[in-house]
PDB file of C-alpha atoms in Angstrom:
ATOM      1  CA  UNK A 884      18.925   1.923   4.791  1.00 64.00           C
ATOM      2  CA  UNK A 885      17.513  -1.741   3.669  1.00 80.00           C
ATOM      3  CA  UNK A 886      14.201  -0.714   3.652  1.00 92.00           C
ATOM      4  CA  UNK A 887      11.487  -2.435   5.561  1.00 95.00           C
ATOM      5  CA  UNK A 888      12.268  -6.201   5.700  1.00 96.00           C
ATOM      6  CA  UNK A 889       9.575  -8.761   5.506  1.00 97.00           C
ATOM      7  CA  UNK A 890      10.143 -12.761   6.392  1.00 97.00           C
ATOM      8  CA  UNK A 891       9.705 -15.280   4.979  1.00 97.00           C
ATOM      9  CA  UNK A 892       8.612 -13.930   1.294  1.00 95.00           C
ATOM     10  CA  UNK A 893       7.070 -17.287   0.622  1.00 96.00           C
ATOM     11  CA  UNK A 894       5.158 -19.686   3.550  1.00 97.00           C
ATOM     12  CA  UNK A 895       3.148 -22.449   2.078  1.00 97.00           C
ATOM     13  CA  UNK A 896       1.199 -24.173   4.861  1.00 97.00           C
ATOM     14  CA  UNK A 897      -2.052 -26.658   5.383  1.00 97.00           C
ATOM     15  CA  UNK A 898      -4.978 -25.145   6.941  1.00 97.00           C
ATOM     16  CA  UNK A 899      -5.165 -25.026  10.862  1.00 97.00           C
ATOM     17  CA  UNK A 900      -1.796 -24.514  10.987  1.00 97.00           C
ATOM     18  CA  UNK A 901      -0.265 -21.565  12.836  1.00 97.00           C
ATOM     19  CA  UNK A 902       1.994 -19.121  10.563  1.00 98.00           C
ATOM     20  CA  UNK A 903       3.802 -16.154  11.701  1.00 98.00           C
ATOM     21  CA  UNK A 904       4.491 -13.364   9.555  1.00 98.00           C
ATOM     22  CA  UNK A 905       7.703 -11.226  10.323  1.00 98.00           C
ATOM     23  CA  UNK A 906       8.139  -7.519   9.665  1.00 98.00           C
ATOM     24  CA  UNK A 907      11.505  -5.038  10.770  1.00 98.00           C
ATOM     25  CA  UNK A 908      10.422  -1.280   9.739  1.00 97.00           C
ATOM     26  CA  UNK A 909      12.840   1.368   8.625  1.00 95.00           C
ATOM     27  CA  UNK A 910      14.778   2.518  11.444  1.00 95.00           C
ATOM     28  CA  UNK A 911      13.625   5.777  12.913  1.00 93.00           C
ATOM     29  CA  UNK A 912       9.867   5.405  11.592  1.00 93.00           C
ATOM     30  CA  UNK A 913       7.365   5.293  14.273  1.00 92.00           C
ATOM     31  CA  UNK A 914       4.574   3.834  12.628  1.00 93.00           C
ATOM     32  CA  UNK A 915       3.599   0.511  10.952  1.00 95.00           C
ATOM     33  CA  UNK A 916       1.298  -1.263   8.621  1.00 95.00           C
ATOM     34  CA  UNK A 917      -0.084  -4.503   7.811  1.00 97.00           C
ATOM     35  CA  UNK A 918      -1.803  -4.919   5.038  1.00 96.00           C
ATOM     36  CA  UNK A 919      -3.086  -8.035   2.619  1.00 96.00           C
ATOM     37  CA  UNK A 920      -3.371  -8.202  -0.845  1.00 95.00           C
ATOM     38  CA  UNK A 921      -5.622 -10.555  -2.698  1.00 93.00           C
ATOM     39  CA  UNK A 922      -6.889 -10.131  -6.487  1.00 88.00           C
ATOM     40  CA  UNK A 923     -10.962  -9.859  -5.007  1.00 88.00           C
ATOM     41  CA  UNK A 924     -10.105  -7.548  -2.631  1.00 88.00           C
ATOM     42  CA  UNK A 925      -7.182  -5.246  -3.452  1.00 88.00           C
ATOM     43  CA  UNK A 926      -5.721  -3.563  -0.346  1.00 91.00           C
ATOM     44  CA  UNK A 927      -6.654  -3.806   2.612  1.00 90.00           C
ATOM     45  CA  UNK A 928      -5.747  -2.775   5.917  1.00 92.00           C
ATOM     46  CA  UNK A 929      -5.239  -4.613   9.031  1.00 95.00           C
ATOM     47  CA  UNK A 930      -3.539  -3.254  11.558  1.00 95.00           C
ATOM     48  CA  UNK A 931      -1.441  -0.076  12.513  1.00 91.00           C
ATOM     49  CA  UNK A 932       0.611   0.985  15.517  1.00 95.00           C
ATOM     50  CA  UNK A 933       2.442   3.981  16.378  1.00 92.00           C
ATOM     51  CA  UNK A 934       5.069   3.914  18.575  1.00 93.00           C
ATOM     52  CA  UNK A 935       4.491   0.557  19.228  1.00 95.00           C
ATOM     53  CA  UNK A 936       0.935   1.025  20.546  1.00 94.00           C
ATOM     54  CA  UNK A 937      -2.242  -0.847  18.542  1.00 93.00           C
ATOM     55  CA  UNK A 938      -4.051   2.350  17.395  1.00 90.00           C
ATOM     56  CA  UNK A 939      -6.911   0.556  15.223  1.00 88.00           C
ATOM     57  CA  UNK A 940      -7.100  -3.139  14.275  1.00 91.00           C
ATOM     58  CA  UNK A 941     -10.216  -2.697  12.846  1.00 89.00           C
ATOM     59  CA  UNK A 942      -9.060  -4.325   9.511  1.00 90.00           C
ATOM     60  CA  UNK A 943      -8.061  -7.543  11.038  1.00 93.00           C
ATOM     61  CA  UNK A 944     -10.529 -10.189   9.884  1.00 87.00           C
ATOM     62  CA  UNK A 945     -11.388 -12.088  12.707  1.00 86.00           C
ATOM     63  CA  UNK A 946     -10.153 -13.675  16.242  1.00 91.00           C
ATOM     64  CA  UNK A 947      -7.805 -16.065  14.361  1.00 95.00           C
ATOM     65  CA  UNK A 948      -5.685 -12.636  13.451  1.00 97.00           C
ATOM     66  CA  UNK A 949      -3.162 -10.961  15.899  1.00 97.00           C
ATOM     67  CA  UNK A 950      -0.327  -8.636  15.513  1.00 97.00           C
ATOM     68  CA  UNK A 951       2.155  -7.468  18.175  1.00 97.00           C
ATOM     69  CA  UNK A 952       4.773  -5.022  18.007  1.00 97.00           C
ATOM     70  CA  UNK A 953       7.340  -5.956  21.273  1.00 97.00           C
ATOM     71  CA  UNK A 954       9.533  -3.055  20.186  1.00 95.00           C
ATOM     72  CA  UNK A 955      10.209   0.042  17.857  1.00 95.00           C
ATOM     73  CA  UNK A 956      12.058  -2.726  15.304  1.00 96.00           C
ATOM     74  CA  UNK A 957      10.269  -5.662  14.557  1.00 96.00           C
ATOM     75  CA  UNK A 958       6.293  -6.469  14.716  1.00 98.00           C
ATOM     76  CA  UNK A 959       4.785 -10.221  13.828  1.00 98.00           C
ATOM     77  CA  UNK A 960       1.559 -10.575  11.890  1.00 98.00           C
ATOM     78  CA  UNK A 961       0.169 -14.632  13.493  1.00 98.00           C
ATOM     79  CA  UNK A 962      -2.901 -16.633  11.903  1.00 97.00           C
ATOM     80  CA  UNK A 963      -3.911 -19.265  13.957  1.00 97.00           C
ATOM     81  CA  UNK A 964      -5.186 -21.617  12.398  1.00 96.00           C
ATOM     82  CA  UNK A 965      -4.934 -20.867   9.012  1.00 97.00           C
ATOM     83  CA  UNK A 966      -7.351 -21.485   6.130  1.00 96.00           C
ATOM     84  CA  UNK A 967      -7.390 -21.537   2.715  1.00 97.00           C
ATOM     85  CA  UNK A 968      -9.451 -17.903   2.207  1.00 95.00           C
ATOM     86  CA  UNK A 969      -6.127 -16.674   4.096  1.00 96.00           C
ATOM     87  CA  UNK A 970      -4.064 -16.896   1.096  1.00 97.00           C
ATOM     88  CA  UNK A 971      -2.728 -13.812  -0.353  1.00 97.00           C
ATOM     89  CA  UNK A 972       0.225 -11.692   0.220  1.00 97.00           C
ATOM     90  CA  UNK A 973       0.677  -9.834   3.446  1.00 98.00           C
ATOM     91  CA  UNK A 974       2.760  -6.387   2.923  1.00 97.00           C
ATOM     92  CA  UNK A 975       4.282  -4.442   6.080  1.00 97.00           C
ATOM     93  CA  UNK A 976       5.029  -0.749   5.785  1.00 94.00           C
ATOM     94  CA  UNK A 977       6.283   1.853   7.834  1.00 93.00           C
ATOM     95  CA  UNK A 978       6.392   5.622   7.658  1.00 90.00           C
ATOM     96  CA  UNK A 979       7.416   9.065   9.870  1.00 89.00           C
ATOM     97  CA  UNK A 980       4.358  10.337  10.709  1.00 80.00           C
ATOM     98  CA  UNK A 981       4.748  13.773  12.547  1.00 75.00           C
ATOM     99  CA  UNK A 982       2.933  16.854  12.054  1.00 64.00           C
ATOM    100  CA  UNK A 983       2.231  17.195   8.252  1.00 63.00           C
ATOM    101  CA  UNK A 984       1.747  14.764   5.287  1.00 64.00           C
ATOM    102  CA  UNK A 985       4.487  11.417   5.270  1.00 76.00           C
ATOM    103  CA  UNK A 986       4.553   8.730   3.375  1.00 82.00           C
ATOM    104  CA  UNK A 987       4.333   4.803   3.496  1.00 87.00           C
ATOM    105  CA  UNK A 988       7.180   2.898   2.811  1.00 90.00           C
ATOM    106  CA  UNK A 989       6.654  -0.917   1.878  1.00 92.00           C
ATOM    107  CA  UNK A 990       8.388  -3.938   2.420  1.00 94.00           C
ATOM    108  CA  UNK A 991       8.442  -6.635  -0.317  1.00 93.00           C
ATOM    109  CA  UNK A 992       5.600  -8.456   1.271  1.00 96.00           C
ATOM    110  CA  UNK A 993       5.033 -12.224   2.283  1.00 97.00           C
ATOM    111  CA  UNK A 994       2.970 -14.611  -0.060  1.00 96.00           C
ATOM    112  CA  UNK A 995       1.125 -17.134   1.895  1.00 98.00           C
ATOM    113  CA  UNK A 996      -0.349 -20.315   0.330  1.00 97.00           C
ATOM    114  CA  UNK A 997      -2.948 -22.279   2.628  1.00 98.00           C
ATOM    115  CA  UNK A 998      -4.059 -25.501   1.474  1.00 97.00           C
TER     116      UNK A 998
ATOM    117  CA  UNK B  54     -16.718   5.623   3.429  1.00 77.00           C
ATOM    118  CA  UNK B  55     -14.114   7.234   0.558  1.00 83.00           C
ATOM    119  CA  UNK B  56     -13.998   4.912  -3.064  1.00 89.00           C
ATOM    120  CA  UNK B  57     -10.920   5.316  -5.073  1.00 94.00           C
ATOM    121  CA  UNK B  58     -11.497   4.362  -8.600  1.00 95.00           C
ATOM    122  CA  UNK B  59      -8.247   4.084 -11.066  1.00 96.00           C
ATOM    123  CA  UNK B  60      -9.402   4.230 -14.714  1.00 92.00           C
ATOM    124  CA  UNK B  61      -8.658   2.221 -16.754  1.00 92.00           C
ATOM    125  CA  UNK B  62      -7.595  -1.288 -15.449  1.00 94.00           C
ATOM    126  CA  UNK B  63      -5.194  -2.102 -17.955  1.00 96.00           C
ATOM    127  CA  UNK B  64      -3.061   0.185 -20.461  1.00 95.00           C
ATOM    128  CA  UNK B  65      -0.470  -0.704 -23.511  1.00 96.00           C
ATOM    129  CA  UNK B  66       1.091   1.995 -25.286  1.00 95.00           C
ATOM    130  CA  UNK B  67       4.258   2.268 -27.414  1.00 97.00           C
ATOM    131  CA  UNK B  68       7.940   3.628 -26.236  1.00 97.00           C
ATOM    132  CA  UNK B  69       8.081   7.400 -26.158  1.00 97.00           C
ATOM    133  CA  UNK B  70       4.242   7.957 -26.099  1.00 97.00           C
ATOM    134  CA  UNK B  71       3.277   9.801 -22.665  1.00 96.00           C
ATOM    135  CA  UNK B  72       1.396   8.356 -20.201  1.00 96.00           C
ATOM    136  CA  UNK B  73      -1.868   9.740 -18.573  1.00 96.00           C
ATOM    137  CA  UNK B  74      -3.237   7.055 -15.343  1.00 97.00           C
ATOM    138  CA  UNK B  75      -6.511   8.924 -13.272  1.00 97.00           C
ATOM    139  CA  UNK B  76      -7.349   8.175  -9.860  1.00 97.00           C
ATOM    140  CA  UNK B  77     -10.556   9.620  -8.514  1.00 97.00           C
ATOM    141  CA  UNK B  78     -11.876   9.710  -5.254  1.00 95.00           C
ATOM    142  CA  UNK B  79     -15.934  10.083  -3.622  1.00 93.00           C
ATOM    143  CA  UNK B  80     -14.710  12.376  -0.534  1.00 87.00           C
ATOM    144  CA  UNK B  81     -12.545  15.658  -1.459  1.00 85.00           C
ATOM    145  CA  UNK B  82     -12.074  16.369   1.759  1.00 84.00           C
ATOM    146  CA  UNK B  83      -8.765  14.035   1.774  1.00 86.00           C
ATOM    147  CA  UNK B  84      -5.552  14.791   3.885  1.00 83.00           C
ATOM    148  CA  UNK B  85      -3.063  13.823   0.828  1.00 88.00           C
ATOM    149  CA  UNK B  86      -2.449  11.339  -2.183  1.00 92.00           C
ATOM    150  CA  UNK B  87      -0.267   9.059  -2.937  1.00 92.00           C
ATOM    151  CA  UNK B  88       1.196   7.137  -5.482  1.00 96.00           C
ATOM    152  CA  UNK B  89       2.678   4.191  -5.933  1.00 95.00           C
ATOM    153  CA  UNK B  90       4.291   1.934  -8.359  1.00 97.00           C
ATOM    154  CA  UNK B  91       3.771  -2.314  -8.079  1.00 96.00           C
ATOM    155  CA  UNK B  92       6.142  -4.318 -10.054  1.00 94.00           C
ATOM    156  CA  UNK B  93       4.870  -8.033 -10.373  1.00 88.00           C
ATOM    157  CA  UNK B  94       5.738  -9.817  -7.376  1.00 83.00           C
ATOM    158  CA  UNK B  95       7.117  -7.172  -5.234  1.00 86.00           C
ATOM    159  CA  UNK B  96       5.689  -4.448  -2.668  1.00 89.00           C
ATOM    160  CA  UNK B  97       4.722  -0.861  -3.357  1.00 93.00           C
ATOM    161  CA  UNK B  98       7.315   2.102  -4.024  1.00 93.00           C
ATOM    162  CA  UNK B  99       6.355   5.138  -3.423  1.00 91.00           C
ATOM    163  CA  UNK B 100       6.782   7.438  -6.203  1.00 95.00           C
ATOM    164  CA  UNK B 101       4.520  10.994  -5.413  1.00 94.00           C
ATOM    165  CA  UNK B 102       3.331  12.462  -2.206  1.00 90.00           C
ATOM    166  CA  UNK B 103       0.626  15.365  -3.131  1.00 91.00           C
ATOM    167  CA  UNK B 104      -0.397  17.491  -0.094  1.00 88.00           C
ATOM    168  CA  UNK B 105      -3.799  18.376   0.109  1.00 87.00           C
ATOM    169  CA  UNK B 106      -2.745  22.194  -0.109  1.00 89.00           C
ATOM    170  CA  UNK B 107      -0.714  21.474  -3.070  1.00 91.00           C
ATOM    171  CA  UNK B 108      -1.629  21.277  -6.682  1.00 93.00           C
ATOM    172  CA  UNK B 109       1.392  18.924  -7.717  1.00 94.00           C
ATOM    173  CA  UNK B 110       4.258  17.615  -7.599  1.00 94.00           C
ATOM    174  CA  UNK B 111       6.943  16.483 -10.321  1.00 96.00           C
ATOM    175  CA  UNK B 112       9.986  14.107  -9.773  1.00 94.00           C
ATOM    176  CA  UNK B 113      11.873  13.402 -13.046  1.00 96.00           C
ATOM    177  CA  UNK B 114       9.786  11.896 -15.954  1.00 97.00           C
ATOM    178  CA  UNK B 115       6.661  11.578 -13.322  1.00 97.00           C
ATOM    179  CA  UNK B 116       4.313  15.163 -12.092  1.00 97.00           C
ATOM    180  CA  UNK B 117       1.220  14.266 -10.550  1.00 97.00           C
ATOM    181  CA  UNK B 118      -1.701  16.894 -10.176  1.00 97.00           C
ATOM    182  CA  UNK B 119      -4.424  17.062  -7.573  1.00 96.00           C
ATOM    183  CA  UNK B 120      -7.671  19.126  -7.621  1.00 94.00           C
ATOM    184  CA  UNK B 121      -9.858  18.153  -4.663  1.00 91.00           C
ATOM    185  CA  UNK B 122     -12.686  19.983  -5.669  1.00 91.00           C
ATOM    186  CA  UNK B 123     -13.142  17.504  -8.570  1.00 93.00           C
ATOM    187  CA  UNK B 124     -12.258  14.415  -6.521  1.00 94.00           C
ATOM    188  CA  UNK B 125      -9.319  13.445  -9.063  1.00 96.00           C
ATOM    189  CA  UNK B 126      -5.495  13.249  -9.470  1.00 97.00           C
ATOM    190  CA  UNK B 127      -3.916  12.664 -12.602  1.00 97.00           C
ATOM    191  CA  UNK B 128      -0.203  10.820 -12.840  1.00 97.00           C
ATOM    192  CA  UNK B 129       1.619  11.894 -16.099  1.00 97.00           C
ATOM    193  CA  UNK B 130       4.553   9.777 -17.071  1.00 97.00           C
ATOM    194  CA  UNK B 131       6.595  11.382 -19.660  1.00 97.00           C
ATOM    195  CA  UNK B 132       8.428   9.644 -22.701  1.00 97.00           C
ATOM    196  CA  UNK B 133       7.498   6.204 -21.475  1.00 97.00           C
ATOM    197  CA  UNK B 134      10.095   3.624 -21.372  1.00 97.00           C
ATOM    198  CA  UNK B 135       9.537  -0.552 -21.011  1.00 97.00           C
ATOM    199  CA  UNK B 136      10.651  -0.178 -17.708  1.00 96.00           C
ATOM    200  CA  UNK B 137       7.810   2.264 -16.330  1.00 97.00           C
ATOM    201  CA  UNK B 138       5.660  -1.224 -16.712  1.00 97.00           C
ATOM    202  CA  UNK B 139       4.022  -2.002 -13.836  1.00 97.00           C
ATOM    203  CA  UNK B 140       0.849  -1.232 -11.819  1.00 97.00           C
ATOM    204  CA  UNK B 141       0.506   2.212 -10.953  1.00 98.00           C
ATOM    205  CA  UNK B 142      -1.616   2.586  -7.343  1.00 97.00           C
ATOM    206  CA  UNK B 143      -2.822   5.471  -6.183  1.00 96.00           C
ATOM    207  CA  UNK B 144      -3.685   6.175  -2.350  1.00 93.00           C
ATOM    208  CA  UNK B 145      -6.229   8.465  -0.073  1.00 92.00           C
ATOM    209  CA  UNK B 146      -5.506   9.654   3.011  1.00 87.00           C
ATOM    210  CA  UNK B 147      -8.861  11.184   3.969  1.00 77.00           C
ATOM    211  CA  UNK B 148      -8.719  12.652   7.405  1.00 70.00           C
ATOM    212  CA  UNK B 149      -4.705  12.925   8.561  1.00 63.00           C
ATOM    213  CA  UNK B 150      -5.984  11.295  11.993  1.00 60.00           C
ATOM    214  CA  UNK B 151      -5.880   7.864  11.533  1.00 57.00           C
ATOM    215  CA  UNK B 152      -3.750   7.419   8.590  1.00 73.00           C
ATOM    216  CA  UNK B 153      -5.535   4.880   6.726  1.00 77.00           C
ATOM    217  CA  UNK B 154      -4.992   5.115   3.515  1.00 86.00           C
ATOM    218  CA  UNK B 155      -7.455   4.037   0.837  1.00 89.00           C
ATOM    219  CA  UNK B 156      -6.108   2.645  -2.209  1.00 92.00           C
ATOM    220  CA  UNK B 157      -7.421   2.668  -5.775  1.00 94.00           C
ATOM    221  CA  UNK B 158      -7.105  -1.369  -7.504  1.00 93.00           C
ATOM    222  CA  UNK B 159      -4.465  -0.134  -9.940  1.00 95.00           C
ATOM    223  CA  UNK B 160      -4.099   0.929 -13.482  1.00 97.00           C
ATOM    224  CA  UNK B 161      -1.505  -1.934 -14.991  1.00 97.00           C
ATOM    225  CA  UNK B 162       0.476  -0.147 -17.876  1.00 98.00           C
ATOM    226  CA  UNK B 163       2.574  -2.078 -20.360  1.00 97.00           C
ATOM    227  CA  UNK B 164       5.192  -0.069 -22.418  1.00 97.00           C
ATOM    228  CA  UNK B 165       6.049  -1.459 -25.808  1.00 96.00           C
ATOM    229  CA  UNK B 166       9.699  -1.658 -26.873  1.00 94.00           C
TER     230      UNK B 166
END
């Protein structure tokens, strides 16, 4: 399997624009992750569906912040518009979560730049 | 709200000398731990699932321990080589409802050649 597959792995963009974040899980998992990484903040969560449902998007920042997942193979993460406190790197991850423990497998994340 | 604190921040040792990262956590009622590995630039690999039931759990050079009732989990690397540099993570799940995992800020370990 390739693993859960994040594009592009660098987006370097001026604030107010709109950028779109790609993720494609592992095949077969029914769950997946957005998260954001920053040095102030460590990880955090944003967003997780299973089977392609929302479950809780607490995490998500505010309004400018959505996520969709059309179909069991490939969710977006969109920032519209972007500032420069967005920068950091965005990681997807995916996992088989049935009865009992699983565990989270992440892609190699996106670094976004907003200037 | 469960804090996961990873002590210390930042670790050098030489080749061969064993490793010893912590990870301890407010809430003991968690669901499992994990942990992960961060190489610079890259995502998070999973190296150790410990079930809340279990005690540990050992793949190759790497057994990780778990005792809830002190809030901590303990990652012992083995004969460490240059390679096993990186930042080690290590994550809470604290209900098994929700899945959110809460994640320590690392312990960054550098292995002298």
């Amino acid at each position: 399997d390739a693993g859960v597959i994040q594009s592009p792995r660098h987006e370097v963009t001026e604030m107010g624009q709109e950028v779109t974040l790609r993720c494609k899980p592992i095949s077969g998992h029914n769950s997946l992750f957005w998260y954001r990484q920053t040095m102030m903040r460590g990880l955090e969560l944003l967003i997780y569906f299973n089977n392609n449902v929302p479950i809780d998007d607490s995490g998500m920042p505010e309004d400018r912040f959505s996520a969709k997942m059309p179909n069991a193979s490939f969710s977006t993460l969109k920032i519209q518009p972007s500032e420069p406190r967005d920068s950091a790197v965005y990681f997807c991850a995916s996992s088989l979560i049935l009865a009992g423990a699983y565990e989270q497998y992440f892609g190699p994340g996106t670094r976004l730049t907003v200037t | 709200k469960q804090e996961v604190t990873q002590i210390p921040a930042a670790l050098s040792v030489p080749e061969g000398e064993n490793l010893v990262l912590n990870c301890s956590f407010t809430d003991s009622a968690i669901y499992n731990l994990q942990w992960f590995r961060q190489d610079p630039g890259k995502g998070l690999t999973s190296l150790l699932l410990i079930q809340s039931s279990q005690r540990e759990q050992t793949s190759g050079r790497l057994n990780a321990s778990l005792d809830k009732s002190s809030g901590r989990s303990t990652l012992y690397i083995a004969a460490s080589q240059p390679g096993d540099s990186a930042t080690y993570l290590c994550a809470v799940d604290p209900s098994g409802n929700d899945y959110k995992l809460s994640f320590g800020a690392g312990t960054t370990v550098t292995v002298r050649a």
